[in-house]
Amino acid sequence: MRADQRELRAASTRLAVQFALLIVALFAVLGGVAYFVVTTGQNEAAHRALSDASMVDSVHDAPRNLLITVVMPDGSRDSSPQLPKGLPDEAALQDVIRNGGSRLDTVEAGGRSYLTQTDVRRGKVVQVSYGLGELEEEQDRLIVALVVSGLIAAVAAAGIGLLLARRSMRPMSEALALQRRFVADAGHELRTPLTLLSTRAQLLRRRLAGGDVSASADDLRDGLDEIVDDSRALTEIVEDLLTAADPRQSAEAEGVDLGALAAVVARSAEGRAHERGIAITTRAAEDAVVTGAPVSLRRLIVALVDNALDHAASRVGVDVSASRDEVTLTVSDDGPGFVDEEHAFDRFASTRATTGDVGHERHYGLGLALVAEVVDRHGGAVAAAAAPGGGAEVVVRLPRARSERGSTSGAAE
């Protein structure tokens, strides 16, 4: 699950980075357009200022933002005070004096740029210069503002993109986790019934293939009935798993005698227990009825009994008792007990001490996790602890069916 979370976080980060890059690209395009529009407007304003000064041929008539140099026909000059070094543009003046016409140049003077127009007006050569310093400063400020805004937009876009990506991918993550959980649950829950079904089918085939004369028609019919029952049980388990996996669905609840159901499960496990030399004892109170899904409750008991058989040394106890408000199911064994009761119901957790038995099937840490889920769906509580006489026990408490609450009956062997 951690690998899935890392992959989803990495995917969310990639989406956020791509979204941020997209925003930055769009912002760069818009910034470029804005910069082009502003600079074009400023250049047009500078040209209009020079055009408006086309009739000026005297230093005294020049506006404050213009610098003027006038060359008289006799060669004398009159210039605006405090001209920066580099003005007037002597090359432009000499060119217009010799050849006439008009020139428009950009001149660097005193560390600043000037848009300069030189032409002949009423026999005088007039050079008008418009300072571009303020325009360049405004352009620099615009560039800085665009860069800072772009960085802020990139960071904000990355944060918002990451938030939106994780929010949009959360359903995908949940669906993936649900899918994998269903596969794991199905494999765990179907393993034992499939093994039992295969065993019964093989026994029946051996009887038929070996010509066992002791096998009567009734025995064969019973064997076939058991296979049919096992197939029906598999179908019910699959349906219950599908119901548990889909939060939109819920199984029909009915009154279930937990004591009777526990006794049936214990009897079906006696063959496996006998092979391992383990004794199963059952004690069930009468009228220990709860409201729930029979298939789910059967899965719960089967998981607890299988878990106990996997770790027991010589005995497994199944005890069902009832009080006024709840029914208690206790499954205990004399095995090594729990190493960590607190995490016994975590998925894929192995909190049992080793038994030293190498012949056991591989355990995936799902049995008690499935028990906890079934108990939660039925509004109950479950706990794992050390058994009083040594070993381990799992205690399940479920609400007693309303119609059955009352005085409790004695336990029956």
Short mmCIF file of C-alpha atoms in Angstrom, two decimals:
data_model
loop_
_atom_site.label_atom_id
_atom_site.label_comp_id
_atom_site.label_asym_id
_atom_site.label_seq_id
_atom_site.Cartn_x
_atom_site.Cartn_y
_atom_site.Cartn_z
CA MET A 1 0.00 0.00 0.00
CA ARG A 2 2.88 2.36 0.70
CA ALA A 3 4.21 1.74 -2.82
CA ASP A 4 0.80 2.68 -4.23
CA GLN A 5 0.76 5.86 -2.18
CA ARG A 6 4.26 6.77 -3.36
CA GLU A 7 3.26 6.19 -6.98
CA LEU A 8 0.12 8.29 -6.59
CA ARG A 9 2.05 11.08 -4.86
CA ALA A 10 4.64 11.00 -7.66
CA ALA A 11 1.87 11.14 -10.27
CA SER A 12 0.23 14.05 -8.44
CA THR A 13 3.57 15.88 -8.32
CA ARG A 14 4.12 15.34 -12.04
CA LEU A 15 0.66 16.70 -12.82
CA ALA A 16 1.25 19.70 -10.56
CA VAL A 17 4.59 20.46 -12.27
CA GLN A 18 3.03 20.14 -15.72
CA PHE A 19 0.17 22.42 -14.66
CA ALA A 20 2.66 24.96 -13.29
CA LEU A 21 4.71 24.85 -16.51
CA LEU A 22 1.54 25.38 -18.53
CA ILE A 23 0.59 28.39 -16.41
CA VAL A 24 4.12 29.78 -16.73
CA ALA A 25 4.01 29.35 -20.52
CA LEU A 26 0.65 31.11 -20.74
CA PHE A 27 1.86 33.83 -18.41
CA ALA A 28 5.02 34.29 -20.51
CA VAL A 29 2.93 34.68 -23.67
CA LEU A 30 0.57 37.14 -22.01
CA GLY A 31 3.53 39.01 -20.47
CA GLY A 32 5.22 39.23 -23.86
CA VAL A 33 2.05 40.61 -25.42
CA ALA A 34 1.66 43.12 -22.58
CA TYR A 35 5.30 44.19 -22.88
CA PHE A 36 4.96 44.62 -26.64
CA VAL A 37 1.80 46.71 -26.27
CA VAL A 38 3.32 48.93 -23.59
CA THR A 39 6.63 49.54 -25.40
CA THR A 40 4.81 50.18 -28.68
CA GLY A 41 2.62 52.75 -26.96
CA GLN A 42 5.63 54.41 -25.38
CA ASN A 43 7.45 54.63 -28.71
CA GLU A 44 4.38 56.13 -30.34
CA ALA A 45 4.15 58.67 -27.49
CA ALA A 46 7.81 59.64 -28.04
CA HIS A 47 7.25 60.09 -31.78
CA ARG A 48 4.12 62.15 -31.13
CA ALA A 49 6.12 64.40 -28.79
CA LEU A 50 8.64 65.03 -31.57
CA SER A 51 5.88 65.53 -34.11
CA ASP A 52 4.17 68.04 -31.85
CA ALA A 53 7.48 69.98 -31.68
CA SER A 54 7.77 70.18 -35.47
CA MET A 55 7.07 73.94 -35.49
CA VAL A 56 9.50 74.76 -32.70
CA ASP A 57 12.60 76.53 -33.97
CA SER A 58 13.58 78.44 -30.84
CA VAL A 59 15.13 77.17 -27.63
CA HIS A 60 12.84 79.40 -25.62
CA ASP A 61 9.68 77.88 -27.13
CA ALA A 62 10.67 74.26 -26.39
CA PRO A 63 8.67 72.20 -23.85
CA ARG A 64 10.50 71.09 -20.72
CA ASN A 65 10.83 67.47 -21.84
CA LEU A 66 12.58 68.41 -25.08
CA LEU A 67 16.18 69.45 -25.70
CA ILE A 68 16.72 71.69 -28.74
CA THR A 69 19.72 72.86 -30.71
CA VAL A 70 19.23 75.52 -33.42
CA VAL A 71 21.89 76.26 -36.06
CA MET A 72 21.39 79.67 -37.68
CA PRO A 73 22.14 80.32 -41.37
CA ASP A 74 25.29 82.18 -40.34
CA GLY A 75 26.52 79.10 -38.42
CA SER A 76 25.77 80.39 -34.92
CA ARG A 77 24.04 78.05 -32.49
CA ASP A 78 21.54 78.26 -29.69
CA SER A 79 21.01 75.18 -27.45
CA SER A 80 18.94 74.20 -24.43
CA PRO A 81 20.86 74.67 -21.19
CA GLN A 82 22.66 71.76 -19.56
CA LEU A 83 22.79 69.50 -22.58
CA PRO A 84 24.24 66.09 -21.64
CA LYS A 85 27.54 65.02 -23.12
CA GLY A 86 26.79 63.59 -26.55
CA LEU A 87 24.20 66.15 -27.54
CA PRO A 88 23.73 67.66 -29.96
CA ASP A 89 24.29 64.91 -32.47
CA GLU A 90 26.95 66.59 -34.60
CA ALA A 91 26.90 63.94 -37.29
CA ALA A 92 23.18 64.42 -37.87
CA LEU A 93 23.51 68.23 -37.84
CA GLN A 94 26.32 68.25 -40.41
CA ASP A 95 24.47 65.80 -42.61
CA VAL A 96 21.29 67.90 -42.66
CA ILE A 97 23.30 71.15 -43.13
CA ARG A 98 25.05 69.71 -46.18
CA ASN A 99 22.28 67.59 -47.69
CA GLY A 100 19.08 68.92 -46.20
CA GLY A 101 16.15 66.59 -45.51
CA SER A 102 15.32 65.11 -42.13
CA ARG A 103 16.87 62.48 -39.85
CA LEU A 104 15.48 60.48 -36.96
CA ASP A 105 18.06 58.79 -34.74
CA THR A 106 18.43 57.31 -31.26
CA VAL A 107 21.44 58.80 -29.51
CA GLU A 108 23.21 57.73 -26.30
CA ALA A 109 24.16 60.81 -24.27
CA GLY A 110 25.07 61.10 -20.61
CA GLY A 111 24.24 57.46 -20.03
CA ARG A 112 20.69 57.82 -21.31
CA SER A 113 18.94 57.35 -24.63
CA TYR A 114 17.40 60.18 -26.64
CA LEU A 115 15.14 60.01 -29.67
CA THR A 116 16.51 62.79 -31.88
CA GLN A 117 14.97 64.42 -34.96
CA THR A 118 17.03 66.77 -37.11
CA ASP A 119 15.51 68.80 -39.99
CA VAL A 120 15.40 72.25 -41.60
CA ARG A 121 12.78 74.74 -40.41
CA ARG A 122 12.49 78.22 -41.95
CA GLY A 123 16.12 78.29 -43.00
CA LYS A 124 17.36 77.02 -39.66
CA VAL A 125 18.64 73.52 -38.86
CA VAL A 126 16.78 72.37 -35.77
CA GLN A 127 17.60 69.24 -33.70
CA VAL A 128 14.98 68.17 -31.15
CA SER A 129 15.82 65.42 -28.61
CA TYR A 130 13.30 63.51 -26.48
CA GLY A 131 14.65 61.68 -23.44
CA LEU A 132 13.79 57.97 -23.31
CA GLY A 133 15.10 57.45 -19.77
CA GLU A 134 11.69 57.43 -18.09
CA LEU A 135 10.31 55.11 -20.74
CA GLU A 136 13.22 52.70 -20.24
CA GLU A 137 12.77 52.82 -16.47
CA GLU A 138 9.08 52.02 -16.88
CA GLN A 139 9.98 49.14 -19.19
CA ASP A 140 12.46 47.80 -16.62
CA ARG A 141 9.85 48.03 -13.88
CA LEU A 142 7.39 46.23 -16.14
CA ILE A 143 9.89 43.43 -16.77
CA VAL A 144 10.58 43.06 -13.03
CA ALA A 145 6.83 43.05 -12.30
CA LEU A 146 6.23 40.40 -14.97
CA VAL A 147 9.06 38.17 -13.70
CA VAL A 148 7.96 38.43 -10.05
CA SER A 149 4.33 37.85 -11.02
CA GLY A 150 5.40 34.86 -13.12
CA LEU A 151 7.29 33.32 -10.20
CA ILE A 152 4.33 33.86 -7.88
CA ALA A 153 1.99 32.42 -10.50
CA ALA A 154 4.28 29.39 -10.95
CA VAL A 155 4.41 28.67 -7.20
CA ALA A 156 0.68 29.23 -6.78
CA ALA A 157 -0.08 27.08 -9.84
CA ALA A 158 2.15 24.29 -8.53
CA GLY A 159 0.45 24.37 -5.11
CA ILE A 160 -3.05 24.54 -6.52
CA GLY A 161 -2.21 21.91 -9.13
CA LEU A 162 -0.85 19.57 -6.47
CA LEU A 163 -3.95 20.05 -4.33
CA LEU A 164 -6.32 19.49 -7.24
CA ALA A 165 -4.32 16.54 -8.55
CA ARG A 166 -4.35 14.78 -5.18
CA ARG A 167 -8.04 15.53 -4.72
CA SER A 168 -8.91 14.26 -8.20
CA MET A 169 -6.72 11.17 -7.84
CA ARG A 170 -8.06 10.25 -4.41
CA PRO A 171 -11.03 8.32 -5.87
CA MET A 172 -8.60 6.48 -8.14
CA SER A 173 -6.42 5.64 -5.15
CA GLU A 174 -9.41 4.42 -3.18
CA ALA A 175 -10.64 2.37 -6.13
CA LEU A 176 -7.20 0.80 -6.57
CA ALA A 177 -6.97 0.01 -2.86
CA LEU A 178 -10.48 -1.44 -2.93
CA GLN A 179 -9.63 -3.58 -5.93
CA ARG A 180 -6.48 -4.96 -4.36
CA ARG A 181 -8.22 -5.52 -1.05
CA PHE A 182 -10.99 -7.44 -2.82
CA VAL A 183 -8.47 -9.64 -4.64
CA ALA A 184 -6.59 -10.33 -1.41
CA ASP A 185 -9.81 -11.04 0.51
CA ALA A 186 -11.15 -13.29 -2.22
CA GLY A 187 -7.92 -15.28 -2.36
CA HIS A 188 -7.89 -15.68 1.41
CA GLU A 189 -11.56 -16.53 1.82
CA LEU A 190 -11.81 -18.92 -1.13
CA ARG A 191 -8.66 -20.86 -0.42
CA THR A 192 -10.11 -23.14 2.28
CA PRO A 193 -13.49 -23.84 0.57
CA LEU A 194 -11.75 -24.56 -2.72
CA THR A 195 -9.34 -26.94 -1.02
CA LEU A 196 -12.24 -28.73 0.66
CA LEU A 197 -14.19 -28.89 -2.60
CA SER A 198 -11.19 -30.29 -4.45
CA THR A 199 -10.59 -32.89 -1.75
CA ARG A 200 -14.19 -34.11 -1.85
CA ALA A 201 -14.21 -34.24 -5.63
CA GLN A 202 -10.98 -36.26 -5.65
CA LEU A 203 -12.34 -38.73 -3.08
CA LEU A 204 -15.51 -39.19 -5.10
CA ARG A 205 -13.52 -39.71 -8.31
CA ARG A 206 -11.32 -42.32 -6.61
CA ARG A 207 -14.37 -44.22 -5.45
CA LEU A 208 -15.83 -44.26 -8.93
CA ALA A 209 -12.54 -45.04 -10.68
CA GLY A 210 -11.54 -47.77 -8.21
CA GLY A 211 -14.83 -49.60 -8.37
CA ASP A 212 -15.31 -49.37 -4.60
CA VAL A 213 -18.10 -51.86 -3.96
CA SER A 214 -18.59 -50.48 -0.47
CA ALA A 215 -19.58 -47.15 -1.93
CA SER A 216 -23.35 -47.29 -2.07
CA ALA A 217 -25.56 -45.05 -4.12
CA ASP A 218 -26.40 -43.15 -0.95
CA ASP A 219 -22.71 -42.52 -0.26
CA LEU A 220 -22.18 -41.24 -3.77
CA ARG A 221 -25.28 -39.10 -3.52
CA ASP A 222 -24.05 -37.70 -0.21
CA GLY A 223 -20.69 -36.92 -1.79
CA LEU A 224 -22.34 -35.10 -4.65
CA ASP A 225 -24.58 -33.21 -2.23
CA GLU A 226 -21.50 -32.09 -0.28
CA ILE A 227 -19.87 -30.84 -3.49
CA VAL A 228 -23.06 -28.96 -4.39
CA ASP A 229 -23.16 -27.46 -0.88
CA ASP A 230 -19.52 -26.42 -1.15
CA SER A 231 -20.19 -24.82 -4.54
CA ARG A 232 -23.14 -22.93 -3.06
CA ALA A 233 -20.95 -21.80 -0.16
CA LEU A 234 -18.36 -20.50 -2.62
CA THR A 235 -21.04 -18.54 -4.45
CA GLU A 236 -22.28 -17.04 -1.18
CA ILE A 237 -18.76 -16.07 -0.16
CA VAL A 238 -18.15 -14.34 -3.48
CA GLU A 239 -21.45 -12.47 -3.21
CA ASP A 240 -20.61 -11.41 0.33
CA LEU A 241 -17.17 -10.23 -0.74
CA LEU A 242 -18.71 -8.19 -3.56
CA THR A 243 -21.19 -6.68 -1.13
CA ALA A 244 -18.42 -5.80 1.31
CA ALA A 245 -16.33 -4.29 -1.49
CA ASP A 246 -19.13 -2.02 -2.77
CA PRO A 247 -20.13 0.61 -0.19
CA ARG A 248 -23.34 1.26 -2.14
CA GLN A 249 -24.64 -2.22 -1.38
CA SER A 250 -25.54 -3.96 1.85
CA ALA A 251 -26.51 -7.55 2.51
CA GLU A 252 -29.95 -8.34 3.87
CA ALA A 253 -29.86 -8.67 7.65
CA GLU A 254 -31.70 -11.45 9.46
CA GLY A 255 -31.65 -13.18 12.80
CA VAL A 256 -28.69 -15.55 13.08
CA ASP A 257 -28.14 -17.95 15.99
CA LEU A 258 -24.44 -17.41 16.51
CA GLY A 259 -24.13 -20.44 18.80
CA ALA A 260 -25.66 -22.81 16.26
CA LEU A 261 -23.56 -21.32 13.47
CA ALA A 262 -20.38 -21.67 15.55
CA ALA A 263 -21.21 -25.32 16.23
CA VAL A 264 -21.64 -26.01 12.50
CA VAL A 265 -18.31 -24.35 11.67
CA ALA A 266 -16.55 -26.26 14.46
CA ARG A 267 -17.93 -29.60 13.18
CA SER A 268 -16.78 -28.84 9.64
CA ALA A 269 -13.27 -28.11 10.97
CA GLU A 270 -13.01 -31.34 12.97
CA GLY A 271 -11.43 -33.22 10.05
CA ARG A 272 -8.59 -30.76 9.74
CA ALA A 273 -8.21 -30.61 13.51
CA HIS A 274 -8.05 -34.42 13.72
CA GLU A 275 -5.23 -34.51 11.14
CA ARG A 276 -3.16 -32.19 13.36
CA GLY A 277 -4.09 -33.87 16.61
CA ILE A 278 -6.07 -30.91 17.90
CA ALA A 279 -9.30 -31.18 19.86
CA ILE A 280 -12.09 -28.67 19.26
CA THR A 281 -14.50 -27.99 22.12
CA THR A 282 -17.68 -26.03 21.58
CA ARG A 283 -19.90 -24.40 24.14
CA ALA A 284 -22.86 -22.37 22.90
CA ALA A 285 -25.62 -20.60 24.78
CA GLU A 286 -29.18 -20.92 23.56
CA ASP A 287 -30.89 -18.03 21.79
CA ALA A 288 -27.59 -16.27 21.11
CA VAL A 289 -29.21 -14.51 18.18
CA VAL A 290 -27.72 -11.49 16.43
CA THR A 291 -28.94 -9.52 13.44
CA GLY A 292 -26.70 -9.73 10.41
CA ALA A 293 -25.70 -11.48 7.20
CA PRO A 294 -25.35 -15.26 7.74
CA VAL A 295 -22.59 -15.62 5.14
CA SER A 296 -20.53 -12.82 6.67
CA LEU A 297 -20.92 -14.17 10.18
CA ARG A 298 -19.97 -17.64 8.97
CA ARG A 299 -16.85 -16.16 7.35
CA LEU A 300 -16.04 -14.48 10.65
CA ILE A 301 -16.23 -17.73 12.63
CA VAL A 302 -14.37 -19.73 9.97
CA ALA A 303 -11.54 -17.19 9.96
CA LEU A 304 -11.23 -17.29 13.75
CA VAL A 305 -11.29 -21.11 13.89
CA ASP A 306 -8.78 -21.41 11.02
CA ASN A 307 -6.51 -18.90 12.74
CA ALA A 308 -6.71 -20.83 16.00
CA LEU A 309 -6.04 -24.19 14.29
CA ASP A 310 -2.99 -22.73 12.55
CA HIS A 311 -1.37 -21.88 15.89
CA ALA A 312 -2.86 -24.30 18.44
CA ALA A 313 -0.74 -26.98 20.09
CA SER A 314 -3.48 -29.37 21.20
CA ARG A 315 -6.81 -27.63 21.68
CA VAL A 316 -9.14 -24.96 20.30
CA GLY A 317 -12.13 -23.66 22.19
CA VAL A 318 -15.22 -22.01 20.66
CA ASP A 319 -17.46 -20.39 23.26
CA VAL A 320 -20.67 -18.42 22.60
CA SER A 321 -22.41 -16.67 25.48
CA ALA A 322 -25.25 -14.17 25.62
CA SER A 323 -26.17 -11.36 27.94
CA ARG A 324 -29.15 -9.04 27.84
CA ASP A 325 -27.68 -6.71 25.21
CA GLU A 326 -24.92 -8.58 23.44
CA VAL A 327 -23.66 -11.94 22.25
CA THR A 328 -20.02 -12.82 22.88
CA LEU A 329 -18.01 -15.22 20.72
CA THR A 330 -14.64 -16.33 22.11
CA VAL A 331 -12.23 -18.49 20.12
CA SER A 332 -9.14 -19.57 22.05
CA ASP A 333 -6.16 -21.85 21.53
CA ASP A 334 -3.14 -23.06 23.49
CA GLY A 335 -0.60 -21.83 20.96
CA PRO A 336 2.21 -19.32 21.49
CA GLY A 337 -0.17 -16.36 21.71
CA PHE A 338 0.03 -12.89 20.21
CA VAL A 339 3.23 -10.89 20.00
CA ASP A 340 1.37 -7.61 19.44
CA GLU A 341 -2.35 -7.63 20.25
CA GLU A 342 -2.73 -3.96 19.28
CA HIS A 343 -1.92 -4.63 15.60
CA ALA A 344 -3.42 -8.11 15.37
CA PHE A 345 -6.23 -6.88 13.10
CA ASP A 346 -4.06 -4.87 10.70
CA ARG A 347 -3.97 -6.08 7.13
CA PHE A 348 -0.91 -8.16 6.18
CA ALA A 349 0.28 -8.02 9.78
CA SER A 350 1.77 -11.15 11.36
CA THR A 351 1.50 -10.68 15.10
CA ARG A 352 1.50 -14.35 16.13
CA ALA A 353 4.60 -15.94 17.60
CA THR A 354 6.04 -18.69 15.43
CA THR A 355 4.98 -22.28 16.18
CA GLY A 356 8.08 -23.78 14.65
CA ASP A 357 5.90 -25.88 12.32
CA VAL A 358 7.21 -25.74 8.77
CA GLY A 359 4.35 -27.73 7.32
CA HIS A 360 1.75 -25.05 7.72
CA GLU A 361 0.35 -23.09 4.82
CA ARG A 362 1.64 -19.61 4.18
CA HIS A 363 -0.19 -16.92 6.13
CA TYR A 364 -0.94 -13.53 4.61
CA GLY A 365 -2.16 -11.66 7.70
CA LEU A 366 -5.69 -11.22 6.36
CA GLY A 367 -7.86 -13.51 8.51
CA LEU A 368 -8.18 -11.28 11.56
CA ALA A 369 -8.36 -8.17 9.37
CA LEU A 370 -11.42 -9.64 7.65
CA VAL A 371 -12.87 -10.50 11.05
CA ALA A 372 -12.50 -6.88 12.14
CA GLU A 373 -14.26 -5.67 8.98
CA VAL A 374 -17.20 -8.05 9.44
CA VAL A 375 -17.53 -7.09 13.10
CA ASP A 376 -17.46 -3.40 12.20
CA ARG A 377 -20.19 -3.89 9.57
CA HIS A 378 -22.35 -5.54 12.25
CA GLY A 379 -21.81 -2.78 14.80
CA GLY A 380 -19.74 -4.89 17.19
CA ALA A 381 -16.28 -4.91 18.72
CA VAL A 382 -13.38 -7.36 18.59
CA ALA A 383 -10.25 -7.73 20.69
CA ALA A 384 -7.25 -10.03 20.84
CA ALA A 385 -5.60 -11.00 24.12
CA ALA A 386 -3.70 -13.70 25.93
CA ALA A 387 -5.87 -16.61 27.08
CA PRO A 388 -6.14 -17.10 30.87
CA GLY A 389 -4.56 -20.55 30.70
CA GLY A 390 -1.93 -19.59 28.19
CA GLY A 391 -2.18 -19.19 24.47
CA ALA A 392 -4.38 -16.66 22.69
CA GLU A 393 -8.03 -15.74 22.41
CA VAL A 394 -10.09 -13.47 20.20
CA VAL A 395 -13.27 -12.04 21.67
CA VAL A 396 -16.07 -10.77 19.43
CA ARG A 397 -19.01 -8.84 20.87
CA LEU A 398 -22.09 -8.26 18.73
CA PRO A 399 -25.40 -6.57 19.59
CA ARG A 400 -28.05 -9.11 20.45
CA ALA A 401 -31.15 -9.17 18.29
CA ARG A 402 -33.90 -7.03 19.86
CA SER A 403 -36.53 -9.75 19.83
CA GLU A 404 -34.18 -12.12 21.59
CA ARG A 405 -32.94 -9.88 24.39
CA GLY A 406 -33.94 -11.14 27.74
CA SER A 407 -32.81 -13.80 30.10
CA THR A 408 -29.89 -15.88 28.94
CA SER A 409 -29.95 -19.63 28.84
CA GLY A 410 -27.36 -22.04 30.06
CA ALA A 411 -24.48 -23.26 27.93
CA ALA A 412 -24.63 -26.60 26.15
CA GLU A 413 -21.79 -28.82 25.22
#
